[in-house]
């Protein structure tokens, strides 16, 4: 197919189109997690006592650290996007790398947490609280992983000089997705760790 | 855009010019992707149809007969699941939608062509995983209710994951369509001039995007329930089996509109063209699609009246259910008003469109018997239900799909199909259909339960009638596809606009060139202005 020169106007239109796409996609993600939130509500109403005693077994410290880690990573993505809007590819690359490291830290802590529960015999089949805990945090972790893959792709593309102040739609889209992943955690953390 | 167009020469076979496996497998052209979906979904229509014939054959005798009870369970599950998930849900949106949405809004392609081909291959991957579950086939019915589905030895996990992938593909396609319709309309193509097929597809895409994730998470939970022994749906473990049914129907009720809205879109295109009259109530038809999409999300509970839901909830769901009938009624009224005093001709697309209206009304009118609380309890899980949903799904959606195939065959293939053969096929299909399924209404009223492999002998006569009907129907379908297959190669070349339509797909060559239009058209009027001006089917370009 013929390569056409991108005018600024076309780039703006491409970004709008891509944004509409990612917003629609995020709506589906909300509904995917929505199913789990519904299950949580229904099952909790069925047995509030059990949920209360079980939630005490979660490691609040790990949860809190992870919350800070993710919020920071949202900030680093945002800084990266701000940088590339001004054409600063170097800053973008550093920000992306930092975000990926933070995401890895998140998954590492999650792994330690899971290991702790497994050692104590708190498995997915233990009871509905732990089933939900593993399903919700597990699905979220998969999303973190997917986000990391997307961020890494952006880093490689940035390294190849694919982005500029005019042309960086994929970075913006990845950023939106990453914010969404953070946002889900912001709901999961209080729901699982803080509400008894 | 214009420079791009001028470098383009129209080859005689348009988008079909390029040959070879790779040119299809990696294509970004929405038309080719649409054609690939068409062949894939049709394959499962035939496989699902084979199972239907086997079921009917088995039911000719009341006793154990040909196949065991377990095999019967497997067969109706496969028949239902393949027809629903691999044929009727994807067929019109993914095949005809992919092919025609960009052309009808005057775009060169969908918004995300790469995502489009990825969705297709995700769909294929989903099919392969689904077929892998045949190692120990499902016997749960296509609704796979828990707790049975959580315990049976069949490969529920594999099937769940397969259907999860199929659903993901459908979500991505839906997103692609929504964005395409929002962003890529040709100059002058305002929302008020959007063809009604596009409106139908737009409403469908919204449902797909909002409902499919819920079945996705349900499948994941079901898989987890089996893999890790968790108990969300298992009362013995403090779970709630009703939760599964709520999830399932929150998706599956709206999805009946994913099945029917695209077909209604096709009917809204065909009726004005073959009546040569402006469509009556354009806005009402367009907005009723959105209304159906919206209300469709509120009525899922009517599938659960006998599941032990609270009676207040039942009454509310029953009440809301009747509301869906309103926008549907509006559409039917408008189609009939469009035909009134039109100069109607009965070419094959119109024949199927009228069949759609006729059978769909019959199916629709029997719906309220099921939607109403009292009679539902009586008719629940009898053949009345089987007849009802075959009238709406097959009499409705599949006839709409056939109408679309006949209507657009010349455009897609560049050849004309034989009208004479199409008519012969239609007679077989119409008669066969009614003999097969009308009989089932009577069976249901007489109390024949559904999903029974063996039955009391007093029902046998009617079952024999139904089975013979299914043969007539099958012959009709065979003739119809023979007509298409033969004329794909031998048919006389199709003109650009054989039916004198006014929508944009008729403004480009048959088959369309790779980028749809030599020059992006400028739209100056809505596409249903028959009789007023410019009735030759050519649109003035400015
Ligand atoms: C060739 C025409 C067809 C015939 C003769 C036929 C026949 C049947 C029969 C005998 C059953 C089993 C009834 C029972 O034991 O409960 C059945 C079930 C079903 N059919 Fe068809 N069918 C046909 C086409 C279709 C089509 C086109 C669709 C969908 C688009 C469809 C969807 C279903 C579904 C969803 C079920 C329910 C399966 C279940 O209970 O899990 N059928 N059909
Ligand atoms: Cu329903």
mmCIF file of N, CA, C and O in Angstrom, chain A residues 104-138:
data_model
loop_
_atom_site.group_PDB
_atom_site.id
_atom_site.type_symbol
_atom_site.label_atom_id
_atom_site.label_comp_id
_atom_site.label_asym_id
_atom_site.label_seq_id
_atom_site.Cartn_x
_atom_site.Cartn_y
_atom_site.Cartn_z
ATOM 1 N N UNK A 104 7.722 -4.893 37.442
ATOM 2 C CA UNK A 104 8.386 -6.139 37.842
ATOM 3 C C UNK A 104 8.426 -6.246 39.360
ATOM 4 O O UNK A 104 8.173 -7.325 39.930
ATOM 5 N N UNK A 105 8.717 -5.117 40.030
ATOM 6 C CA UNK A 105 8.728 -5.120 41.493
ATOM 7 C C UNK A 105 7.366 -5.533 42.027
ATOM 8 O O UNK A 105 7.245 -6.349 42.941
ATOM 9 N N UNK A 106 6.312 -5.001 41.414
ATOM 10 C CA UNK A 106 4.954 -5.342 41.842
ATOM 11 C C UNK A 106 4.740 -6.853 41.763
ATOM 12 O O UNK A 106 4.276 -7.486 42.706
ATOM 13 N N UNK A 107 5.122 -7.424 40.618
ATOM 14 C CA UNK A 107 4.905 -8.859 40.440
ATOM 15 C C UNK A 107 5.765 -9.667 41.411
ATOM 16 O O UNK A 107 5.327 -10.695 41.941
ATOM 17 N N UNK A 108 6.977 -9.173 41.681
ATOM 18 C CA UNK A 108 7.846 -9.860 42.638
ATOM 19 C C UNK A 108 7.207 -9.917 44.018
ATOM 20 O O UNK A 108 7.164 -10.978 44.662
ATOM 21 N N UNK A 109 6.692 -8.774 44.453
ATOM 22 C CA UNK A 109 6.058 -8.726 45.778
ATOM 23 C C UNK A 109 4.834 -9.636 45.806
ATOM 24 O O UNK A 109 4.584 -10.358 46.770
ATOM 25 N N UNK A 110 4.082 -9.609 44.712
ATOM 26 C CA UNK A 110 2.896 -10.461 44.614
ATOM 27 C C UNK A 110 3.314 -11.928 44.760
ATOM 28 O O UNK A 110 2.657 -12.723 45.423
ATOM 29 N N UNK A 111 4.433 -12.247 44.121
ATOM 30 C CA UNK A 111 4.913 -13.629 44.187
ATOM 31 C C UNK A 111 5.233 -14.007 45.629
ATOM 32 O O UNK A 111 4.821 -15.060 46.116
ATOM 33 N N UNK A 112 5.941 -13.114 46.344
ATOM 34 C CA UNK A 112 6.270 -13.372 47.742
ATOM 35 C C UNK A 112 5.004 -13.583 48.561
ATOM 36 O O UNK A 112 4.917 -14.471 49.412
ATOM 37 N N UNK A 113 3.991 -12.765 48.260
ATOM 38 C CA UNK A 113 2.736 -12.850 48.993
ATOM 39 C C UNK A 113 2.068 -14.208 48.759
ATOM 40 O O UNK A 113 1.627 -14.868 49.705
ATOM 41 N N UNK A 114 1.985 -14.585 47.488
ATOM 42 C CA UNK A 114 1.385 -15.884 47.150
ATOM 43 C C UNK A 114 2.150 -17.000 47.862
ATOM 44 O O UNK A 114 1.559 -17.921 48.423
ATOM 45 N N UNK A 115 3.491 -16.903 47.823
ATOM 46 C CA UNK A 115 4.318 -17.959 48.429
ATOM 47 C C UNK A 115 3.992 -18.093 49.905
ATOM 48 O O UNK A 115 3.854 -19.204 50.436
ATOM 49 N N UNK A 116 3.837 -16.948 50.560
ATOM 50 C CA UNK A 116 3.517 -16.957 51.986
ATOM 51 C C UNK A 116 2.193 -17.692 52.241
ATOM 52 O O UNK A 116 2.101 -18.543 53.121
ATOM 53 N N UNK A 117 1.189 -17.354 51.415
ATOM 54 C CA UNK A 117 -0.118 -17.995 51.605
ATOM 55 C C UNK A 117 -0.045 -19.491 51.324
ATOM 56 O O UNK A 117 -0.611 -20.290 52.062
ATOM 57 N N UNK A 118 0.676 -19.826 50.266
ATOM 58 C CA UNK A 118 0.781 -21.246 49.924
ATOM 59 C C UNK A 118 1.446 -22.016 51.057
ATOM 60 O O UNK A 118 1.016 -23.106 51.419
ATOM 61 N N UNK A 119 2.497 -21.403 51.638
ATOM 62 C CA UNK A 119 3.204 -22.062 52.730
ATOM 63 C C UNK A 119 2.258 -22.310 53.897
ATOM 64 O O UNK A 119 2.365 -23.326 54.595
ATOM 65 N N UNK A 120 1.340 -21.403 54.115
ATOM 66 C CA UNK A 120 0.396 -21.569 55.234
ATOM 67 C C UNK A 120 -0.802 -22.437 54.855
ATOM 68 O O UNK A 120 -1.724 -22.597 55.632
ATOM 69 N N UNK A 121 -0.790 -22.912 53.615
ATOM 70 C CA UNK A 121 -1.897 -23.771 53.187
ATOM 71 C C UNK A 121 -3.149 -23.003 52.800
ATOM 72 O O UNK A 121 -4.245 -23.567 52.785
ATOM 73 N N UNK A 122 -3.006 -21.730 52.507
ATOM 74 C CA UNK A 122 -4.180 -20.939 52.079
ATOM 75 C C UNK A 122 -4.259 -20.949 50.550
ATOM 76 O O UNK A 122 -3.682 -20.110 49.876
ATOM 77 N N UNK A 123 -4.967 -21.939 50.038
ATOM 78 C CA UNK A 123 -4.971 -22.181 48.600
ATOM 79 C C UNK A 123 -6.252 -21.640 47.953
ATOM 80 O O UNK A 123 -7.200 -21.292 48.657
ATOM 81 N N UNK A 124 -6.285 -21.606 46.629
ATOM 82 C CA UNK A 124 -7.515 -21.129 45.969
ATOM 83 C C UNK A 124 -8.743 -21.913 46.407
ATOM 84 O O UNK A 124 -9.847 -21.373 46.420
ATOM 85 N N UNK A 125 -8.584 -23.201 46.715
ATOM 86 C CA UNK A 125 -9.779 -23.966 47.048
ATOM 87 C C UNK A 125 -10.119 -23.919 48.530
ATOM 88 O O UNK A 125 -11.104 -24.513 48.958
ATOM 89 N N UNK A 126 -9.265 -23.212 49.340
ATOM 90 C CA UNK A 126 -9.498 -23.181 50.781
ATOM 91 C C UNK A 126 -10.913 -22.736 51.124
ATOM 92 O O UNK A 126 -11.628 -23.401 51.858
ATOM 93 N N UNK A 127 -11.307 -21.587 50.620
ATOM 94 C CA UNK A 127 -12.692 -21.145 50.812
ATOM 95 C C UNK A 127 -12.973 -20.051 49.789
ATOM 96 O O UNK A 127 -12.091 -19.657 49.019
ATOM 97 N N UNK A 128 -14.209 -19.566 49.773
ATOM 98 C CA UNK A 128 -14.572 -18.601 48.739
ATOM 99 C C UNK A 128 -13.798 -17.296 48.846
ATOM 100 O O UNK A 128 -13.551 -16.631 47.848
ATOM 101 N N UNK A 129 -13.405 -16.934 50.070
ATOM 102 C CA UNK A 129 -12.632 -15.708 50.170
ATOM 103 C C UNK A 129 -11.314 -15.860 49.431
ATOM 104 O O UNK A 129 -10.946 -15.021 48.607
ATOM 105 N N UNK A 130 -10.619 -16.955 49.697
ATOM 106 C CA UNK A 130 -9.323 -17.114 49.028
ATOM 107 C C UNK A 130 -9.490 -17.384 47.531
ATOM 108 O O UNK A 130 -8.681 -16.951 46.725
ATOM 109 N N UNK A 131 -10.556 -18.076 47.162
ATOM 110 C CA UNK A 131 -10.830 -18.233 45.726
ATOM 111 C C UNK A 131 -10.893 -16.869 45.057
ATOM 112 O O UNK A 131 -10.259 -16.620 44.030
ATOM 113 N N UNK A 132 -11.661 -15.983 45.688
ATOM 114 C CA UNK A 132 -11.818 -14.648 45.108
ATOM 115 C C UNK A 132 -10.504 -13.887 45.120
ATOM 116 O O UNK A 132 -10.147 -13.224 44.155
ATOM 117 N N UNK A 133 -9.802 -14.018 46.237
ATOM 118 C CA UNK A 133 -8.533 -13.315 46.345
ATOM 119 C C UNK A 133 -7.605 -13.711 45.197
ATOM 120 O O UNK A 133 -7.033 -12.857 44.515
ATOM 121 N N UNK A 134 -7.499 -15.029 44.976
ATOM 122 C CA UNK A 134 -6.594 -15.462 43.911
ATOM 123 C C UNK A 134 -7.121 -15.099 42.536
ATOM 124 O O UNK A 134 -6.356 -14.703 41.652
ATOM 125 N N UNK A 135 -8.409 -15.237 42.325
ATOM 126 C CA UNK A 135 -8.966 -14.897 41.013
ATOM 127 C C UNK A 135 -8.752 -13.416 40.701
ATOM 128 O O UNK A 135 -8.342 -13.037 39.611
ATOM 129 N N UNK A 136 -9.064 -12.573 41.683
ATOM 130 C CA UNK A 136 -9.012 -11.130 41.423
ATOM 131 C C UNK A 136 -7.583 -10.641 41.267
ATOM 132 O O UNK A 136 -7.238 -9.970 40.300
ATOM 133 N N UNK A 137 -6.737 -11.014 42.242
ATOM 134 C CA UNK A 137 -5.354 -10.534 42.137
ATOM 135 C C UNK A 137 -4.645 -11.239 40.986
ATOM 136 O O UNK A 137 -3.781 -10.658 40.329
ATOM 137 N N UNK A 138 -5.027 -12.491 40.727
ATOM 138 C CA UNK A 138 -4.401 -13.231 39.637
ATOM 139 C C UNK A 138 -4.733 -12.598 38.286
ATOM 140 O O UNK A 138 -3.846 -12.363 37.455
#
